[in-house]
XYZ file of C-alpha atoms in Angstrom:
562
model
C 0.000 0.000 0.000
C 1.302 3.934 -1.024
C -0.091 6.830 0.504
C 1.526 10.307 0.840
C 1.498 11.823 4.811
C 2.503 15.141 6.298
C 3.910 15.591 9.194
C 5.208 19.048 11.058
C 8.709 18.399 12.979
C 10.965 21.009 15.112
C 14.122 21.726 13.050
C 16.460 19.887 15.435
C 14.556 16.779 14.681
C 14.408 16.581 10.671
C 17.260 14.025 10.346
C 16.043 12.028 14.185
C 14.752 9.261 12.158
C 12.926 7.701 15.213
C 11.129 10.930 15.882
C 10.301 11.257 12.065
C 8.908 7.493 12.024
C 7.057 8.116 15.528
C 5.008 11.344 13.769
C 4.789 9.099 10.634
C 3.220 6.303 12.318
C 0.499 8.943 14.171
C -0.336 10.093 10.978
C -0.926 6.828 9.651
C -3.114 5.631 12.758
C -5.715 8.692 11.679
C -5.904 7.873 8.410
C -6.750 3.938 9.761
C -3.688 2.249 8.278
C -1.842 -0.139 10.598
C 1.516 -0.537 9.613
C 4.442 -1.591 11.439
C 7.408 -0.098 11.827
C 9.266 -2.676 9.884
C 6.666 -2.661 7.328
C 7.037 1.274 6.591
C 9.129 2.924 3.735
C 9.345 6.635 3.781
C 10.401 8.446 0.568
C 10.505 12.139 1.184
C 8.123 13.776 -1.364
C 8.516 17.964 0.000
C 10.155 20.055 2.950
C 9.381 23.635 3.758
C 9.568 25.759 6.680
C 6.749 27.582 8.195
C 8.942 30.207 10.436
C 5.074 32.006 11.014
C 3.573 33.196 14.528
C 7.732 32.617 16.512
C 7.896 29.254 15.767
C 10.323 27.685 13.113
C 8.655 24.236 12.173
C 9.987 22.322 9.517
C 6.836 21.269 7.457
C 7.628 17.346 6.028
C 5.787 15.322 3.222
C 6.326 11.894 2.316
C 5.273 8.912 0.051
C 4.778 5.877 2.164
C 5.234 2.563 1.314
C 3.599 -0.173 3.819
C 4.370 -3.607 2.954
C 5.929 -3.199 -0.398
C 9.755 -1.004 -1.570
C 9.913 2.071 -3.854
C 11.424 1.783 -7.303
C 14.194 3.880 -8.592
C 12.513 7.356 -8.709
C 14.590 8.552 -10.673
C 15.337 6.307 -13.640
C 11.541 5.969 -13.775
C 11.132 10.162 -14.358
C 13.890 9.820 -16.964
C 12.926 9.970 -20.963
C 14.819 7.724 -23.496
C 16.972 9.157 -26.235
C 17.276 8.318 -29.203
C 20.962 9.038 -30.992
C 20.150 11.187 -34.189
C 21.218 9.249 -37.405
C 22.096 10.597 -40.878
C 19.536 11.288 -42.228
C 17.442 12.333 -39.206
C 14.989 15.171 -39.248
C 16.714 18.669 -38.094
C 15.723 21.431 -35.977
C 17.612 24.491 -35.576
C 17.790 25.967 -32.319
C 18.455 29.296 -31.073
C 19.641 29.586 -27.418
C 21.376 27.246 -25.668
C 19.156 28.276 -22.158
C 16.614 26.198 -20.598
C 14.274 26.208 -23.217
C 16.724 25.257 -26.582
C 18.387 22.753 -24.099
C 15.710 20.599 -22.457
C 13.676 21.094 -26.202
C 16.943 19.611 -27.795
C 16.827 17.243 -25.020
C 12.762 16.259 -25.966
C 14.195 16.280 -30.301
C 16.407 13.592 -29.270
C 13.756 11.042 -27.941
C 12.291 11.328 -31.172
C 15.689 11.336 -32.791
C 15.577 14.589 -34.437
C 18.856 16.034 -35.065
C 19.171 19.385 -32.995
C 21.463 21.994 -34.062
C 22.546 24.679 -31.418
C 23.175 28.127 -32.430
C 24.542 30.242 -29.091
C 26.027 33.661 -29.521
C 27.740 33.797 -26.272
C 30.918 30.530 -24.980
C 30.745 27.426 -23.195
C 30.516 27.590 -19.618
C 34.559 27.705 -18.872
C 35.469 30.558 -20.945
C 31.832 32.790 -20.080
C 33.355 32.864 -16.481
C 37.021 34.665 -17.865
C 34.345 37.029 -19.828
C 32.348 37.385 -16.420
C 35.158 37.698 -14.128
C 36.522 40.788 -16.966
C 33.232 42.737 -15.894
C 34.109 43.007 -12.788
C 37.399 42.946 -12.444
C 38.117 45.627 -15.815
C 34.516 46.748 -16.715
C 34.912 45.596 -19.871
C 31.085 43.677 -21.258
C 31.893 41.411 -23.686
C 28.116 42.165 -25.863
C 27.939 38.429 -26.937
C 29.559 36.547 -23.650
C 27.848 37.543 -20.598
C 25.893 36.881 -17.177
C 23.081 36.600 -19.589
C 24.759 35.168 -22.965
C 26.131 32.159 -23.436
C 25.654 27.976 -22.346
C 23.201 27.309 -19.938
C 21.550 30.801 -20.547
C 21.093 33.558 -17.979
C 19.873 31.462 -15.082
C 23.785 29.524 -15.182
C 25.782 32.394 -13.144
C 22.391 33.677 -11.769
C 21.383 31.231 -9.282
C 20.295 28.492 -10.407
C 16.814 28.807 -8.520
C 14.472 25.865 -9.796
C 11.156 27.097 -7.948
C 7.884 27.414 -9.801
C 4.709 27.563 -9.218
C 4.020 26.557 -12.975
C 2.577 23.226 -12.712
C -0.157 23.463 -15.205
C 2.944 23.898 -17.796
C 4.593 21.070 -17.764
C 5.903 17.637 -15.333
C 8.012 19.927 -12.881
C 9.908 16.432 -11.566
C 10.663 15.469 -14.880
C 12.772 18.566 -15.074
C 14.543 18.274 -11.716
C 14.909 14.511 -12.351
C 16.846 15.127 -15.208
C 18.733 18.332 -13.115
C 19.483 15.533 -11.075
C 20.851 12.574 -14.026
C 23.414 15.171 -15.254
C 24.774 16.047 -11.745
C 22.361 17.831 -9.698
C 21.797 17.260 -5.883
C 19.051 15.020 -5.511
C 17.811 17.682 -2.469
C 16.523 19.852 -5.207
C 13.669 16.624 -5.378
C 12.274 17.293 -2.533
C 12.939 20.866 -1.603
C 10.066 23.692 -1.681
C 12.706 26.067 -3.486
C 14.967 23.989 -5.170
C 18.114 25.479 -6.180
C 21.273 24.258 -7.340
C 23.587 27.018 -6.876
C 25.674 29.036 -9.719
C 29.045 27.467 -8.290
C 27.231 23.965 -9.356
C 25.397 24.654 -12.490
C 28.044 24.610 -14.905
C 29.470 21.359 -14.493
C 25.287 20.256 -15.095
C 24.994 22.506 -18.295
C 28.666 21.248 -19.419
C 27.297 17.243 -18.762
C 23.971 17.661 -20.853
C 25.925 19.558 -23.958
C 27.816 16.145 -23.889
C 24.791 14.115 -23.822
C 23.730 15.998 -26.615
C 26.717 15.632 -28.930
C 27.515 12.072 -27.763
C 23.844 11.382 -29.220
C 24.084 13.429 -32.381
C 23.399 16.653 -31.802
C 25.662 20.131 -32.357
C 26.554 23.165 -30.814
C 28.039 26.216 -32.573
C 29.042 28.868 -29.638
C 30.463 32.461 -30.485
C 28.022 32.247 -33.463
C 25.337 35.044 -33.558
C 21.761 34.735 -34.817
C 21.110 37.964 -37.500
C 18.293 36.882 -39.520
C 15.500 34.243 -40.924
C 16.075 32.762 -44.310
C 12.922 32.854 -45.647
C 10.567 31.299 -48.495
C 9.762 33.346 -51.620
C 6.071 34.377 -50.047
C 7.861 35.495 -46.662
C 5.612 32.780 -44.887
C 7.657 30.368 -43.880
C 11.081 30.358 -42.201
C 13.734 27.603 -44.341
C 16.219 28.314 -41.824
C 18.793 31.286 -40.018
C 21.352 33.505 -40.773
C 24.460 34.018 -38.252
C 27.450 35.479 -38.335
C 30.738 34.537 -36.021
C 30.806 35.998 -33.012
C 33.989 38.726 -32.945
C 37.326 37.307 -31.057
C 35.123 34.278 -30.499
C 37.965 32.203 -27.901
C 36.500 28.773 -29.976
C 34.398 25.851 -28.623
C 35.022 23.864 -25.039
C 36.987 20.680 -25.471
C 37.627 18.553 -28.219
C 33.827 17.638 -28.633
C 32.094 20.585 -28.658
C 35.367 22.062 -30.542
C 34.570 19.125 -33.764
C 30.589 19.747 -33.447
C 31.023 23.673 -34.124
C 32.637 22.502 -37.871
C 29.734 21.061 -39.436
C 27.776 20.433 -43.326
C 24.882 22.004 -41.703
C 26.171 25.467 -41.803
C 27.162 27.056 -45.319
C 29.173 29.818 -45.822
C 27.818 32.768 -48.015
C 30.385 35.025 -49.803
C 30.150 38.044 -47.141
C 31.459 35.612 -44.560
C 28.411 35.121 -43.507
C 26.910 31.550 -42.260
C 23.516 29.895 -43.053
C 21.858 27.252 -41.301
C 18.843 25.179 -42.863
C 16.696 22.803 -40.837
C 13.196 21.600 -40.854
C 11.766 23.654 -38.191
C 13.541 26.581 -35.891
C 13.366 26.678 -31.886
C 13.576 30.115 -31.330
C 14.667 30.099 -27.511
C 17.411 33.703 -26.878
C 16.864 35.370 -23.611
C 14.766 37.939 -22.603
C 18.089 40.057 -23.498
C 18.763 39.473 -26.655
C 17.220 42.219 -27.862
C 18.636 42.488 -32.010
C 16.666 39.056 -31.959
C 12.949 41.387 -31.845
C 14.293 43.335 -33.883
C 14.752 40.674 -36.650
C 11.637 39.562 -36.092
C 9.786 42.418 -36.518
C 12.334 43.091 -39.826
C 10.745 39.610 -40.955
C 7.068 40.210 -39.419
C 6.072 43.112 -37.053
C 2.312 41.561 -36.473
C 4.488 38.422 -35.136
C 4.996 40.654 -31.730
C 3.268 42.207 -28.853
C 4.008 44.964 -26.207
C 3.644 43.061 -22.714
C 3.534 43.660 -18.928
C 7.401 43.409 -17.246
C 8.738 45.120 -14.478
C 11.196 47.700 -13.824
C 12.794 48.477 -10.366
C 16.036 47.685 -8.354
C 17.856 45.420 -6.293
C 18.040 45.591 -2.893
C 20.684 43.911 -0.467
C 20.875 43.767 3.810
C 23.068 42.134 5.522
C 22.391 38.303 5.682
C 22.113 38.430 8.976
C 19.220 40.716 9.822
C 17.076 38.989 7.290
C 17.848 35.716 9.082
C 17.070 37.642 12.086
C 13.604 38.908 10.951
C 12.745 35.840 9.148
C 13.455 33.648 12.472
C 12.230 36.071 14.870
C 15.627 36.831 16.314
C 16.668 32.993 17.584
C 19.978 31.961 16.140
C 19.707 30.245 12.860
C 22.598 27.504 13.805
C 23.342 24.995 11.894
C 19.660 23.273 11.372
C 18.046 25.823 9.495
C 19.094 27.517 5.378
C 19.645 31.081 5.431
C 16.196 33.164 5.702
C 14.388 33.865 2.717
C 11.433 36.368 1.723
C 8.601 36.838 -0.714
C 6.830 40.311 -0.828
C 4.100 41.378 -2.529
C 2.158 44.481 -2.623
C -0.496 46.926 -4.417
C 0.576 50.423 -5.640
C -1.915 52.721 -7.092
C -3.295 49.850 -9.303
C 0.360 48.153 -9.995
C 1.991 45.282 -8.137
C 5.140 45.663 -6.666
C 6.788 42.742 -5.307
C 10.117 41.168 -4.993
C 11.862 38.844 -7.202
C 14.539 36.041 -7.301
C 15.781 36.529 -3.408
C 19.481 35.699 -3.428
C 20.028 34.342 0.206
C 23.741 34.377 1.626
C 24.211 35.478 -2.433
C 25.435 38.621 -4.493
C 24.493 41.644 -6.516
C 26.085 40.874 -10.254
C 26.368 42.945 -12.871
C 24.280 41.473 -15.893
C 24.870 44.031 -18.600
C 24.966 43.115 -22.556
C 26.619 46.348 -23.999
C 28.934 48.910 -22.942
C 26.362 52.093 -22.641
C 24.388 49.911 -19.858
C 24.316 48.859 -16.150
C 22.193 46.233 -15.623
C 21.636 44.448 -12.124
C 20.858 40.979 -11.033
C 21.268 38.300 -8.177
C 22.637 35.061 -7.616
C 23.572 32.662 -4.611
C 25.871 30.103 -4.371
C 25.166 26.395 -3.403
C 26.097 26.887 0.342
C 24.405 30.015 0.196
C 26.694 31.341 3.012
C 28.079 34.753 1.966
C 27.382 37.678 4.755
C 24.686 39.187 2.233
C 20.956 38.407 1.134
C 19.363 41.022 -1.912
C 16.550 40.586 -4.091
C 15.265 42.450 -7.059
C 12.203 45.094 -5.664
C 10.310 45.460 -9.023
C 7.206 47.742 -10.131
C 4.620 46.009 -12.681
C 4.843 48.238 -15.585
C 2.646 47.707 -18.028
C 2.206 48.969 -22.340
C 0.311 51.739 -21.129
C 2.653 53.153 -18.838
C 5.544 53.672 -21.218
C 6.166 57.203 -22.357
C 5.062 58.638 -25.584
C 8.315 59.081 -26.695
C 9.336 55.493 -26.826
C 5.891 54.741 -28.684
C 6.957 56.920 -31.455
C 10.233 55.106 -31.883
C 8.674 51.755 -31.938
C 6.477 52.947 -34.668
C 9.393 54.542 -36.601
C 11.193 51.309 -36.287
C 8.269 49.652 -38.279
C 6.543 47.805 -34.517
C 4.930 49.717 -31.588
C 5.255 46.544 -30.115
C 9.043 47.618 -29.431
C 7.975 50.332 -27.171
C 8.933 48.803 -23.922
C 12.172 47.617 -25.229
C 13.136 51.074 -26.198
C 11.986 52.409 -22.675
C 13.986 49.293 -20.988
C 17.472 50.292 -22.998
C 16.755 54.003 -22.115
C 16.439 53.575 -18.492
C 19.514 50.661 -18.338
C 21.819 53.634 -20.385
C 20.415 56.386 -17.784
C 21.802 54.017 -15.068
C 25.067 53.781 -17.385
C 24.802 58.015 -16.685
C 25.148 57.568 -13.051
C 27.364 55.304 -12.385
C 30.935 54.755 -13.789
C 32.229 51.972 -15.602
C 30.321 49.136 -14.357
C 29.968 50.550 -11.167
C 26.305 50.471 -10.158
C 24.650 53.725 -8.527
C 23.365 52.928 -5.364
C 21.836 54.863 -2.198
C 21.003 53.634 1.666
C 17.316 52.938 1.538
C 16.440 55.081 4.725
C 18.017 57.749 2.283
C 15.741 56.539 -0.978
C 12.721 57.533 1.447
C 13.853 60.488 2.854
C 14.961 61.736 -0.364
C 18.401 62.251 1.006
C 22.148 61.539 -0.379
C 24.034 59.036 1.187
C 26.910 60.251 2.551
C 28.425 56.894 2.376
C 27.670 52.994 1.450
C 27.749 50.027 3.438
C 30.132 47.163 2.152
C 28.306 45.295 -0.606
C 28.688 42.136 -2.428
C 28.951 44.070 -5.386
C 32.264 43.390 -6.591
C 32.885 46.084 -9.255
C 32.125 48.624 -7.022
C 29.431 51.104 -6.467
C 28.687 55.352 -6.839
C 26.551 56.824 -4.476
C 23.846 58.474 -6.090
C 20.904 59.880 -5.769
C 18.462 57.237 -7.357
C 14.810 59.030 -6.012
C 15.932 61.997 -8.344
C 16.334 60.113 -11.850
C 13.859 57.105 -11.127
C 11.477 57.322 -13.123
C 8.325 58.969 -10.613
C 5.965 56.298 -11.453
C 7.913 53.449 -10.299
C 10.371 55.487 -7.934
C 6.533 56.588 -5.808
C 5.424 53.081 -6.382
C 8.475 51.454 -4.927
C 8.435 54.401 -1.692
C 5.172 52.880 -0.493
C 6.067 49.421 -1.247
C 8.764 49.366 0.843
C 7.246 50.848 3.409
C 4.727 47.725 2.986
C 7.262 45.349 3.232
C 8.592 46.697 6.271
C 5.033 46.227 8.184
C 5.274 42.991 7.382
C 8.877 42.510 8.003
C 9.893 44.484 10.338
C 13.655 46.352 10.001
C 13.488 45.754 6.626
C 13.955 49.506 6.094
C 17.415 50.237 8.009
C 20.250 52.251 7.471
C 22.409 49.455 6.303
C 20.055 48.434 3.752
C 21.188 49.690 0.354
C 19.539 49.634 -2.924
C 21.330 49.690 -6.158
C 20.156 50.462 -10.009
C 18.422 49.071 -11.752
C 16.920 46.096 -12.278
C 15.331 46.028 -15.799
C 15.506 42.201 -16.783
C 13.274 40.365 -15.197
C 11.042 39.330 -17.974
C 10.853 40.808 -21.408
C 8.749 43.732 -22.466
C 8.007 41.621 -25.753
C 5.815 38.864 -26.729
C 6.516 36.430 -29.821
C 3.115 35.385 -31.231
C 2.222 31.263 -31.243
C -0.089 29.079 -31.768
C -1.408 27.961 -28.371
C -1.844 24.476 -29.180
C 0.805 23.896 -32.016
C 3.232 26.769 -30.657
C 3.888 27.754 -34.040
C 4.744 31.285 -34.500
C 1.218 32.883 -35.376
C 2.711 34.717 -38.488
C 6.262 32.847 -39.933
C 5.331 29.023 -39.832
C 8.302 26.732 -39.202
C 9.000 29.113 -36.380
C 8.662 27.633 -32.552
C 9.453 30.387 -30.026
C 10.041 29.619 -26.785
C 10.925 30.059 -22.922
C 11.715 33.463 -21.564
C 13.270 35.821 -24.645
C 9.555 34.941 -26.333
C 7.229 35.943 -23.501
C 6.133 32.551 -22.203
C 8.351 31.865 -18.688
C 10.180 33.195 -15.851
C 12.804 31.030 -14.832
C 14.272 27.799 -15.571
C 11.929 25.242 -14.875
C 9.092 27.018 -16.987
C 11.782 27.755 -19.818
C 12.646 23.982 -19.703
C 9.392 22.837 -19.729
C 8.487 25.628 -22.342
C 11.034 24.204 -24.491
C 9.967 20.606 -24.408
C 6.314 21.424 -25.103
C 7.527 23.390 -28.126
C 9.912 20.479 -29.152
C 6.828 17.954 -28.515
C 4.895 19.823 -31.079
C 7.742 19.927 -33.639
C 8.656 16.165 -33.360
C 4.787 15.702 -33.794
C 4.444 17.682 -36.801
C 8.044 16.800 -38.859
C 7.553 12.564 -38.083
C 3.697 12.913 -38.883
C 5.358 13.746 -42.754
């Protein structure tokens, strides 16, 4: 007999596996199942902590076996792949995120071919790139914190929580997180999370999966255009150029799969891919990619809600403080975390991806930017927590000005994304370098300057400035009285060594790429999946992941149904 129990333990007791049976057993006896102790099986299912009215409880879910053993959880989750012969179908796919990952992943149980076009490098040489924004300011535009293997979410985290389970099978994805190298905590955990010191051994395992079973990677190569039929309709394959001082491929594998028959060379130097179908699945950052879309078909895209704000960061200390009412968080319990969530004259505000015991990184994609995000290691143990405090900003709010160049450019839909790059090179203004403007948030409020800035995790350094004067009013008011929200419900949340720094702009794209709901074919260029978060349909990695493989369902459906 199965059945799945709860039971509620003290946090000094989660790993007394005589106390955990004893509550186990009580749980049983109310639901009128006699088991033994000898009989019982427990396979943890979900842990979370409930840290509500003083008390820290650790909140414990199970599947429990009476009488009979689990199976292998894990192999049974996993799909089977299929190596891609000769003469295999092929998909081209743009992105080598979540989304064109997992999707190649799904093309590869139906033994389509998948061919990986990524502008940015493989996971070793993205971290020399990162490490030069920090260390020199220099932004490499096509090797990044957002660009290259394992998309944006590889040095950002690594966070696996979503509450997108009408998308997709959300084990399937940490199951396979978990084949290629992952922790197998992240199975049971209510906010998974693998950790960016982690993740790119994962993302380096499942490009060699790929290759070993057919597939091909092309990094430092840049997506410019569609090739398209002779009516426009239909998208025959891509256009890319390679990317400049591209440092070459990772290891001899990757290195031989970046040579390939699949990618023709056109007298300007230029390179041209052909496939049967394209997975379009870039970023939410990769903005020349809207622009070629609306070059190849502006009623393709549409303006959509995103969010607009800035990071925040305390000391990881007082949050663990607040979060656990003041008792010592030890050794038992993770370092604190927080969601908040408010209403602003008639906009959310609310933060997003909470970086416990993480830091503030600098995620630009051009030289005239700053750009802001978070990350956490696996340990999560640095003396700093931040999140991103963001301000729902919707088509209607952007200014006029920014309409009118989207409609110049051919696409009002592009109005946000002019307004995002605006605001990211007004941030560029105030800072210097890649050193972030930033104010004390008891300053932000009081409309004061800082005369100086606690230490921050920040490593390329920060300028104190005076962000309430240049925000932009309608999310600098918003974000006034959401903080002040916050700190009712957590309170010392607003304290002098609380800084906030500018601006966080990436969040989610300002742009949606039109599909089919139930084929996900791109509404207007057929042949054309998009996908994950760069088209408008996720917000992390597990939804881009799953996002992917429901695209790549659809295409294996419609090329082996020929």
């Amino acid at each position: 007999m199965i059945c799945e129990i709860s039971i509620i333990v003290k946090p000094e007791e989660e790993n007394n596996d005589a106390a955990v049976r004893r509550y186990a057993m009580r749980e049983l006896a109310k639901k009128n199942i006699k088991a033994s102790a000898d009989e019982l099986t427990l396979v943890p299912v979900k842990k979370s902590i409930d840290a509500r009215h003083g008390q820290v409880k650790f909140c414990l879910r199970f599947k429990a076996y009476i009488g009979e053993k689990p199976g292998d959880t894990v192999s049974d989750e996993l799909p089977k792949w299929k190596p891609a012969t000769e003469d295999a179908k092929k998909v081209i796919v743009i992105g080598s995120g979540p989304a064109g990952l997992f999707g190649a992943l799904k093309l590869l149980e139906s033994g389509i071919k998948p061919v990986i076009i990524e502008r940015g490098e493989d996971v070793h040489t993205r971290k020399r790139d990162i490490a030069a924004i920090s260390t020199k300011g220099i932004v490499d535009e096509n090797s990044n914190y957002c660009f290259g293997e394992g998309g944006a979410g590889t040095f950002s985290d690594g966070k696996l929580y979503t509450r997108s389970n009408k998308r997709g099978n959300i084990s399937r994805i940490l199951q396979i997180f978990v084949h290629f190298g992952a922790d197998k905590a992240i199975l049971t955990a209510a906010h998974p999370h693998i950790g960016t010191d982690r993740l790119p051994q994962i993302i380096e395992a499942m490009r060699n999966k790929i290759i070993a079973l057919g597939g091909e990677f092309h990094f430092g190569t840049k997506f410019t255009g569609f090739i398209l039929d002779e009516k426009k309709q239909s998208v025959l394959g891509i256009t890319a150029v390679k990317a400049a001082e591209c440092a070459g491929n990772a290891g001899d594998s990757a290195g031989a799969a970046s040579v390939s028959e699949n990618a023709a060379s056109t007298a300007d130097g230029n390179l041209n891919f052909y496939g049967d179908a394209v997975l379009l699945a870039t970023g939410h950052s990769a903005t020349d990619v809207y622009f070629a879309v609306a070059h190849a078909a502006p009623e393709a895209l549409e303006a959509k809600t995103f969010a607009t704000g800035v990071r925040v960061e305390h000391p990881r200390q007082l949050i663990d403080a607040i979060q656990y009412h003041g008792k010592p968080r030890g050794d038992v319990l993770p370092t604190a975390e927080y969601r908040l969530t408010t209403q602003v004259e008639g906009r959310g505000v609310y933060s997003f991806c909470m970086c416990p015991g993480g830091f503030v990184v600098p995620s630009a994609t051009g030289p005239d930017e700053i750009v802001i995000n978070g990350m956490s290691p696996a340990n999560r143990g640095t003396q700093w927590s931040n999140a991103a405090i963001v301000v729902e900003t919707r088509p209607e709010d952007i200014p006029e000005t920014f309409t009118k160049k989207a409609e110049e450019a051919g696409c009002k839909a592009l109005s946000g994304l002019f307004y995002r790059t605006s605001l990211e090179a007004q941030t560029k203004k105030y800072g210097k370098g890649q050193k972030a403007p930033a104010q004390r948030l008891s300053d932000f409020l009081d409309g004061k300057e800082s005369q100086s800035l606690p230490k921050s995790s920040y490593t390329p350094g920060l300028v104190t400035s005076r962000i309430d004067r240049w925000l932009p009013n309608f999310i600098k008011s918003r974000l006034i009285q959401g903080f002040k929200n916050f700190n009712k419900n957590m309170k010392g949340f607003i304290c002098p060594d609380a800084i906030i720094i500018a601006s966080e702009t990436r969040t989610s794209t300002p742009v949606r790429i039109l599909r089919n709901k139930e084929t996900f074919e791109c509404t207007a260029l057929k042949n054309l999946y998009p996908a994950g978060e760069g088209s408008g349909y996720s917000g992390g990695i597990v939804s881009s992941a799953m996002d992917g493989e429901n695209a790549c369902e659809q295409i294996a459906k419609k090329l082996l149904s020929h």
